mmCIF file of C-alpha atoms and ligand atoms in Angstrom:
data_model
loop_
_atom_site.group_PDB
_atom_site.id
_atom_site.type_symbol
_atom_site.label_atom_id
_atom_site.label_comp_id
_atom_site.label_asym_id
_atom_site.label_seq_id
_atom_site.Cartn_x
_atom_site.Cartn_y
_atom_site.Cartn_z
ATOM 1 C CA UNK A 1 15.000 -17.507 -16.088
ATOM 2 C CA UNK A 2 11.891 -17.621 -14.004
ATOM 3 C CA UNK A 3 11.524 -19.134 -10.585
ATOM 4 C CA UNK A 4 9.006 -21.876 -11.362
ATOM 5 C CA UNK A 5 9.420 -25.300 -12.947
ATOM 6 C CA UNK A 6 10.186 -25.200 -16.658
ATOM 7 C CA UNK A 7 7.236 -24.136 -18.770
ATOM 8 C CA UNK A 8 5.402 -22.408 -15.920
ATOM 9 C CA UNK A 9 5.118 -18.656 -15.608
ATOM 10 C CA UNK A 10 3.409 -18.392 -12.213
ATOM 11 C CA UNK A 11 2.131 -20.583 -9.402
ATOM 12 C CA UNK A 12 -1.394 -20.991 -8.032
ATOM 13 C CA UNK A 13 -1.790 -22.756 -4.711
ATOM 14 C CA UNK A 14 -5.333 -23.412 -3.501
ATOM 15 C CA UNK A 15 -5.728 -24.221 0.185
ATOM 16 C CA UNK A 16 -8.706 -25.046 2.375
ATOM 17 C CA UNK A 17 -8.740 -24.553 6.119
ATOM 18 C CA UNK A 18 -10.960 -27.448 7.156
ATOM 19 C CA UNK A 19 -12.011 -26.037 10.524
ATOM 20 C CA UNK A 20 -15.402 -27.836 10.568
ATOM 21 C CA UNK A 21 -17.079 -26.984 13.903
ATOM 22 C CA UNK A 22 -13.861 -26.807 15.978
ATOM 23 C CA UNK A 23 -13.745 -23.044 16.531
ATOM 24 C CA UNK A 24 -17.520 -22.848 16.916
ATOM 25 C CA UNK A 25 -17.631 -25.441 19.681
ATOM 26 C CA UNK A 26 -14.682 -23.868 21.462
ATOM 27 C CA UNK A 27 -16.132 -20.362 21.276
ATOM 28 C CA UNK A 28 -19.860 -21.035 21.599
ATOM 29 C CA UNK A 29 -20.290 -24.249 23.533
ATOM 30 C CA UNK A 30 -23.993 -23.679 24.116
ATOM 31 C CA UNK A 31 -24.924 -22.385 20.685
ATOM 32 C CA UNK A 32 -25.966 -25.596 18.958
ATOM 33 C CA UNK A 33 -27.104 -23.866 15.780
ATOM 34 C CA UNK A 34 -23.859 -21.919 15.373
ATOM 35 C CA UNK A 35 -21.979 -25.195 15.720
ATOM 36 C CA UNK A 36 -24.127 -26.810 13.072
ATOM 37 C CA UNK A 37 -22.755 -24.357 10.502
ATOM 38 C CA UNK A 38 -19.375 -26.035 10.840
ATOM 39 C CA UNK A 39 -20.896 -29.401 9.970
ATOM 40 C CA UNK A 40 -21.899 -28.056 6.574
ATOM 41 C CA UNK A 41 -18.262 -28.705 5.663
ATOM 42 C CA UNK A 42 -18.153 -32.513 6.136
ATOM 43 C CA UNK A 43 -21.821 -32.958 5.229
ATOM 44 C CA UNK A 44 -21.940 -31.006 1.991
ATOM 45 C CA UNK A 45 -18.988 -28.789 1.159
ATOM 46 C CA UNK A 46 -16.105 -31.244 1.192
ATOM 47 C CA UNK A 47 -17.713 -33.721 -1.264
ATOM 48 C CA UNK A 48 -18.563 -30.811 -3.588
ATOM 49 C CA UNK A 49 -15.086 -29.331 -3.357
ATOM 50 C CA UNK A 50 -13.400 -32.688 -3.980
ATOM 51 C CA UNK A 51 -15.517 -33.178 -7.108
ATOM 52 C CA UNK A 52 -14.654 -29.690 -8.328
ATOM 53 C CA UNK A 53 -10.934 -30.286 -7.799
ATOM 54 C CA UNK A 54 -11.168 -33.624 -9.624
ATOM 55 C CA UNK A 55 -12.921 -31.965 -12.556
ATOM 56 C CA UNK A 56 -10.063 -29.487 -12.867
ATOM 57 C CA UNK A 57 -7.415 -32.099 -12.077
ATOM 58 C CA UNK A 58 -6.009 -29.936 -9.291
ATOM 59 C CA UNK A 59 -4.509 -31.124 -6.020
ATOM 60 C CA UNK A 60 -4.942 -28.885 -2.986
ATOM 61 C CA UNK A 61 -3.816 -28.642 0.626
ATOM 62 C CA UNK A 62 -6.272 -28.895 3.516
ATOM 63 C CA UNK A 63 -5.073 -27.382 6.803
ATOM 64 C CA UNK A 64 -7.012 -29.415 9.325
ATOM 65 C CA UNK A 65 -7.371 -29.102 13.111
ATOM 66 C CA UNK A 66 -6.944 -32.320 15.111
ATOM 67 C CA UNK A 67 -10.583 -32.007 16.174
ATOM 68 C CA UNK A 68 -11.729 -32.316 12.559
ATOM 69 C CA UNK A 69 -9.535 -35.389 12.032
ATOM 70 C CA UNK A 70 -10.900 -37.055 15.182
ATOM 71 C CA UNK A 71 -14.563 -36.259 14.546
ATOM 72 C CA UNK A 72 -14.873 -36.332 10.763
ATOM 73 C CA UNK A 73 -12.313 -39.008 10.070
ATOM 74 C CA UNK A 74 -14.080 -40.490 7.045
ATOM 75 C CA UNK A 75 -14.192 -37.136 5.327
ATOM 76 C CA UNK A 76 -10.488 -36.549 6.022
ATOM 77 C CA UNK A 77 -9.652 -40.031 4.708
ATOM 78 C CA UNK A 78 -11.602 -39.183 1.559
ATOM 79 C CA UNK A 79 -9.508 -36.031 1.051
ATOM 80 C CA UNK A 80 -6.364 -38.151 1.311
ATOM 81 C CA UNK A 81 -7.669 -40.863 -0.992
ATOM 82 C CA UNK A 82 -8.350 -38.253 -3.664
ATOM 83 C CA UNK A 83 -4.655 -37.312 -3.603
ATOM 84 C CA UNK A 84 -4.704 -34.071 -1.619
ATOM 85 C CA UNK A 85 -2.360 -32.941 1.126
ATOM 86 C CA UNK A 86 -3.183 -32.400 4.803
ATOM 87 C CA UNK A 87 -1.453 -29.738 6.895
ATOM 88 C CA UNK A 88 -1.688 -28.997 10.617
ATOM 89 C CA UNK A 89 -3.974 -26.261 11.969
ATOM 90 C CA UNK A 90 -4.098 -26.527 15.786
ATOM 91 C CA UNK A 91 -6.316 -28.933 17.694
ATOM 92 C CA UNK A 92 -9.430 -26.942 18.592
ATOM 93 C CA UNK A 93 -8.638 -23.999 16.317
ATOM 94 C CA UNK A 94 -6.986 -22.202 19.249
ATOM 95 C CA UNK A 95 -5.709 -18.644 19.248
ATOM 96 C CA UNK A 96 -2.083 -19.462 19.994
ATOM 97 C CA UNK A 97 -1.456 -15.910 21.179
ATOM 98 C CA UNK A 98 -3.826 -16.521 24.130
ATOM 99 C CA UNK A 99 -2.092 -19.662 25.423
ATOM 100 C CA UNK A 100 0.581 -20.314 28.026
ATOM 101 C CA UNK A 101 3.714 -22.167 26.973
ATOM 102 C CA UNK A 102 2.363 -25.431 28.400
ATOM 103 C CA UNK A 103 -1.032 -25.009 26.784
ATOM 104 C CA UNK A 104 0.491 -24.285 23.392
ATOM 105 C CA UNK A 105 2.701 -27.373 23.603
ATOM 106 C CA UNK A 106 -0.331 -29.453 24.510
ATOM 107 C CA UNK A 107 -2.213 -28.128 21.488
ATOM 108 C CA UNK A 108 0.615 -29.212 19.185
ATOM 109 C CA UNK A 109 0.872 -32.614 20.901
ATOM 110 C CA UNK A 110 -2.851 -33.259 20.527
ATOM 111 C CA UNK A 111 -2.791 -32.154 16.900
ATOM 112 C CA UNK A 112 0.154 -34.436 16.116
ATOM 113 C CA UNK A 113 -1.579 -37.349 17.873
ATOM 114 C CA UNK A 114 -4.628 -36.900 15.636
ATOM 115 C CA UNK A 115 -2.412 -37.033 12.558
ATOM 116 C CA UNK A 116 -0.702 -40.146 13.909
ATOM 117 C CA UNK A 117 -4.063 -41.863 14.239
ATOM 118 C CA UNK A 118 -4.604 -41.506 10.479
ATOM 119 C CA UNK A 119 -0.966 -42.298 9.759
ATOM 120 C CA UNK A 120 -0.067 -38.939 8.273
ATOM 121 C CA UNK A 121 2.999 -36.853 9.056
ATOM 122 C CA UNK A 122 2.055 -33.280 8.172
ATOM 123 C CA UNK A 123 4.812 -31.212 6.565
ATOM 124 C CA UNK A 124 3.126 -27.857 6.843
ATOM 125 C CA UNK A 125 1.679 -25.714 9.596
ATOM 126 C CA UNK A 126 -0.821 -22.886 9.396
ATOM 127 C CA UNK A 127 -1.927 -21.256 12.637
ATOM 128 C CA UNK A 128 -5.644 -20.777 13.291
ATOM 129 C CA UNK A 129 -6.502 -17.120 12.552
ATOM 130 C CA UNK A 130 -2.896 -16.762 11.343
ATOM 131 C CA UNK A 131 -2.008 -15.898 14.937
ATOM 132 C CA UNK A 132 1.296 -17.189 16.237
ATOM 133 C CA UNK A 133 2.918 -16.709 19.613
ATOM 134 C CA UNK A 134 6.520 -15.904 20.288
ATOM 135 C CA UNK A 135 7.127 -19.650 20.720
ATOM 136 C CA UNK A 136 5.229 -21.064 17.757
ATOM 137 C CA UNK A 137 7.962 -21.101 15.121
ATOM 138 C CA UNK A 138 10.367 -22.894 17.475
ATOM 139 C CA UNK A 139 7.722 -25.567 18.124
ATOM 140 C CA UNK A 140 7.030 -25.933 14.414
ATOM 141 C CA UNK A 141 10.755 -26.491 13.811
ATOM 142 C CA UNK A 142 11.101 -28.918 16.697
ATOM 143 C CA UNK A 143 8.179 -31.047 15.488
ATOM 144 C CA UNK A 144 9.813 -31.549 12.102
ATOM 145 C CA UNK A 145 7.557 -29.444 9.897
ATOM 146 C CA UNK A 146 9.077 -28.391 6.578
ATOM 147 C CA UNK A 147 7.047 -25.311 5.802
ATOM 148 C CA UNK A 148 4.957 -22.631 7.472
ATOM 149 C CA UNK A 149 2.083 -20.618 6.005
ATOM 150 C CA UNK A 150 1.316 -17.600 8.188
ATOM 151 C CA UNK A 151 3.302 -14.511 7.266
ATOM 152 C CA UNK A 152 2.133 -11.738 4.930
ATOM 153 C CA UNK A 153 5.371 -10.040 3.938
ATOM 154 C CA UNK A 154 5.784 -11.298 0.373
ATOM 155 C CA UNK A 155 3.999 -12.800 -2.610
ATOM 156 C CA UNK A 156 6.727 -15.346 -3.254
ATOM 157 C CA UNK A 157 7.778 -18.296 -1.114
ATOM 158 C CA UNK A 158 10.952 -17.696 0.866
ATOM 159 C CA UNK A 159 13.156 -19.266 3.511
ATOM 160 C CA UNK A 160 11.897 -18.195 6.925
ATOM 161 C CA UNK A 161 14.328 -16.394 9.175
ATOM 162 C CA UNK A 162 13.091 -16.073 12.763
ATOM 163 C CA UNK A 163 14.764 -13.770 15.276
ATOM 164 C CA UNK A 164 17.750 -13.521 12.961
ATOM 165 C CA UNK A 165 18.198 -17.275 12.608
ATOM 166 C CA UNK A 166 17.511 -19.373 9.511
ATOM 167 C CA UNK A 167 14.760 -21.839 10.460
ATOM 168 C CA UNK A 168 15.113 -24.168 7.481
ATOM 169 C CA UNK A 169 11.353 -23.740 6.989
ATOM 170 C CA UNK A 170 9.922 -22.536 3.713
ATOM 171 C CA UNK A 171 7.367 -19.782 4.226
ATOM 172 C CA UNK A 172 4.312 -19.821 1.942
ATOM 173 C CA UNK A 173 2.923 -16.351 2.550
ATOM 174 C CA UNK A 174 -0.786 -15.610 2.826
ATOM 175 C CA UNK A 175 -2.924 -12.482 2.660
ATOM 176 C CA UNK A 176 -6.374 -11.572 3.983
ATOM 177 C CA UNK A 177 -7.525 -10.278 0.572
ATOM 178 C CA UNK A 178 -7.001 -13.798 -0.795
ATOM 179 C CA UNK A 179 -9.028 -15.407 2.002
ATOM 180 C CA UNK A 180 -12.705 -16.257 1.492
ATOM 181 C CA UNK A 181 -13.583 -15.749 5.177
ATOM 182 C CA UNK A 182 -13.609 -11.937 5.276
ATOM 183 C CA UNK A 183 -15.390 -11.902 1.912
ATOM 184 C CA UNK A 184 -18.177 -14.304 2.769
ATOM 185 C CA UNK A 185 -18.408 -14.545 6.553
ATOM 186 C CA UNK A 186 -17.172 -11.287 8.042
ATOM 187 C CA UNK A 187 -18.683 -9.062 5.364
ATOM 188 C CA UNK A 188 -21.248 -11.333 3.648
ATOM 189 C CA UNK A 189 -20.204 -10.163 0.200
ATOM 190 C CA UNK A 190 -21.643 -11.714 -2.916
ATOM 191 C CA UNK A 191 -19.534 -14.122 -4.984
ATOM 192 C CA UNK A 192 -18.934 -11.584 -7.740
ATOM 193 C CA UNK A 193 -17.344 -9.158 -5.271
ATOM 194 C CA UNK A 194 -14.879 -11.796 -4.092
ATOM 195 C CA UNK A 195 -14.146 -12.649 -7.725
ATOM 196 C CA UNK A 196 -13.516 -8.949 -8.445
ATOM 197 C CA UNK A 197 -10.909 -8.894 -5.678
ATOM 198 C CA UNK A 198 -9.196 -12.167 -6.602
ATOM 199 C CA UNK A 199 -9.178 -11.990 -10.410
ATOM 200 C CA UNK A 200 -7.118 -8.779 -10.879
ATOM 201 C CA UNK A 201 -4.699 -9.953 -8.191
ATOM 202 C CA UNK A 202 -4.222 -13.203 -10.106
ATOM 203 C CA UNK A 203 -3.732 -11.293 -13.384
ATOM 204 C CA UNK A 204 -1.017 -9.179 -11.786
ATOM 205 C CA UNK A 205 0.682 -12.163 -10.212
ATOM 206 C CA UNK A 206 0.575 -13.944 -13.575
ATOM 207 C CA UNK A 207 2.160 -10.970 -15.344
ATOM 208 C CA UNK A 208 4.948 -10.786 -12.786
ATOM 209 C CA UNK A 209 5.444 -14.554 -12.605
ATOM 210 C CA UNK A 210 4.853 -14.772 -8.860
ATOM 211 C CA UNK A 211 2.858 -16.819 -6.317
ATOM 212 C CA UNK A 212 -0.914 -16.762 -5.842
ATOM 213 C CA UNK A 213 -1.964 -18.488 -2.611
ATOM 214 C CA UNK A 214 -5.732 -18.688 -2.113
ATOM 215 C CA UNK A 215 -7.176 -19.606 1.302
ATOM 216 C CA UNK A 216 -10.714 -20.991 1.409
ATOM 217 C CA UNK A 217 -12.923 -22.479 4.113
ATOM 218 C CA UNK A 218 -15.163 -25.371 3.018
ATOM 219 C CA UNK A 219 -18.094 -24.161 5.126
ATOM 220 C CA UNK A 220 -17.907 -20.741 3.419
ATOM 221 C CA UNK A 221 -16.861 -21.447 -0.180
ATOM 222 C CA UNK A 222 -18.898 -24.674 -0.290
ATOM 223 C CA UNK A 223 -22.238 -22.828 -0.610
ATOM 224 C CA UNK A 224 -23.188 -23.445 -4.183
ATOM 225 C CA UNK A 225 -23.219 -19.901 -5.566
ATOM 226 C CA UNK A 226 -19.733 -19.325 -4.200
ATOM 227 C CA UNK A 227 -18.436 -22.649 -5.437
ATOM 228 C CA UNK A 228 -19.721 -21.847 -8.921
ATOM 229 C CA UNK A 229 -17.687 -18.634 -8.772
ATOM 230 C CA UNK A 230 -14.591 -20.605 -7.732
ATOM 231 C CA UNK A 231 -15.238 -23.034 -10.585
ATOM 232 C CA UNK A 232 -15.353 -20.155 -13.074
ATOM 233 C CA UNK A 233 -12.261 -18.535 -11.554
ATOM 234 C CA UNK A 234 -10.249 -21.768 -11.751
ATOM 235 C CA UNK A 235 -11.436 -22.330 -15.329
ATOM 236 C CA UNK A 236 -10.163 -18.882 -16.298
ATOM 237 C CA UNK A 237 -6.825 -19.358 -14.535
ATOM 238 C CA UNK A 238 -6.413 -22.692 -16.301
ATOM 239 C CA UNK A 239 -6.987 -21.041 -19.683
ATOM 240 C CA UNK A 240 -3.513 -19.602 -19.267
ATOM 241 C CA UNK A 241 -1.665 -22.777 -19.976
ATOM 242 C CA UNK A 242 1.535 -21.892 -18.122
ATOM 243 C CA UNK A 243 0.131 -21.675 -14.593
ATOM 244 C CA UNK A 244 1.519 -24.238 -12.161
ATOM 245 C CA UNK A 245 -1.256 -25.507 -9.872
ATOM 246 C CA UNK A 246 0.547 -27.089 -6.934
ATOM 247 C CA UNK A 247 -0.029 -28.186 -3.362
ATOM 248 C CA UNK A 248 1.774 -26.446 -0.518
ATOM 249 C CA UNK A 249 4.172 -29.369 -0.218
ATOM 250 C CA UNK A 250 5.023 -29.194 -3.914
ATOM 251 C CA UNK A 251 5.603 -25.438 -3.749
ATOM 252 C CA UNK A 252 7.677 -25.758 -0.565
ATOM 253 C CA UNK A 253 9.838 -28.560 -1.988
ATOM 254 C CA UNK A 254 10.413 -26.606 -5.173
ATOM 255 C CA UNK A 255 11.187 -23.350 -3.345
ATOM 256 C CA UNK A 256 13.661 -25.089 -1.022
ATOM 257 C CA UNK A 257 15.521 -26.488 -4.044
ATOM 258 C CA UNK A 258 15.705 -23.067 -5.657
ATOM 259 C CA UNK A 259 16.538 -21.056 -2.566
ATOM 260 C CA UNK A 260 19.062 -23.165 -0.685
HETATM 261 ZN ZN1 LIG B 1 -8.909 -22.079 10.415
#
């Protein structure tokens, strides 16, 4: 018997880290043009991505900093109204490893307050840059999150044990090779190159019946040539009829049932 719901051989989970201009403003306060790149997400990329997901009838998870919720509220409301999930992703896209205890707590408080303003209780947490401090997991537990998506030690969901203690959190592991940022921003690769990295990984995961978690950034993947590649990639994954396309919450709920 496989791990996934009946009739499904493997799981594909598409996530978007909706950073908008949060990190750019925090890091380059005076560089107005750099900041404008982040606004490509609410202006252009998010509407395109939502249409693409609708076409494929796929629901996704958007990990969203509080800053994005507060400043691009309409766009975030649109994501919700189209049936997608929102997860937490810091307030200003902070590097949690750089913060004092008090500062890190403040970041979480501000992020939660932004979610409260739109009446959403996020169940999942993904740290900006996938950087967590020694205190982060404890905070995530205390704030009532149900899953975490930061570690890179598996290609299946699992119950997260931290410092020898069961946290009760489901971990949805990630991996840099399945992140569009290094492909398109760090290294400026062409869409075909990213496809050539992702496609064989998916094929292998499909064969083994495991978990394929893709991390995208609207401002990167939303450029049209890249989005066309994602469209083609999703179309090909969907041709295998026994792939379960699920949000993080759906995967986490299912994994918790199976594993506890
Ligand atoms: Zn991010």
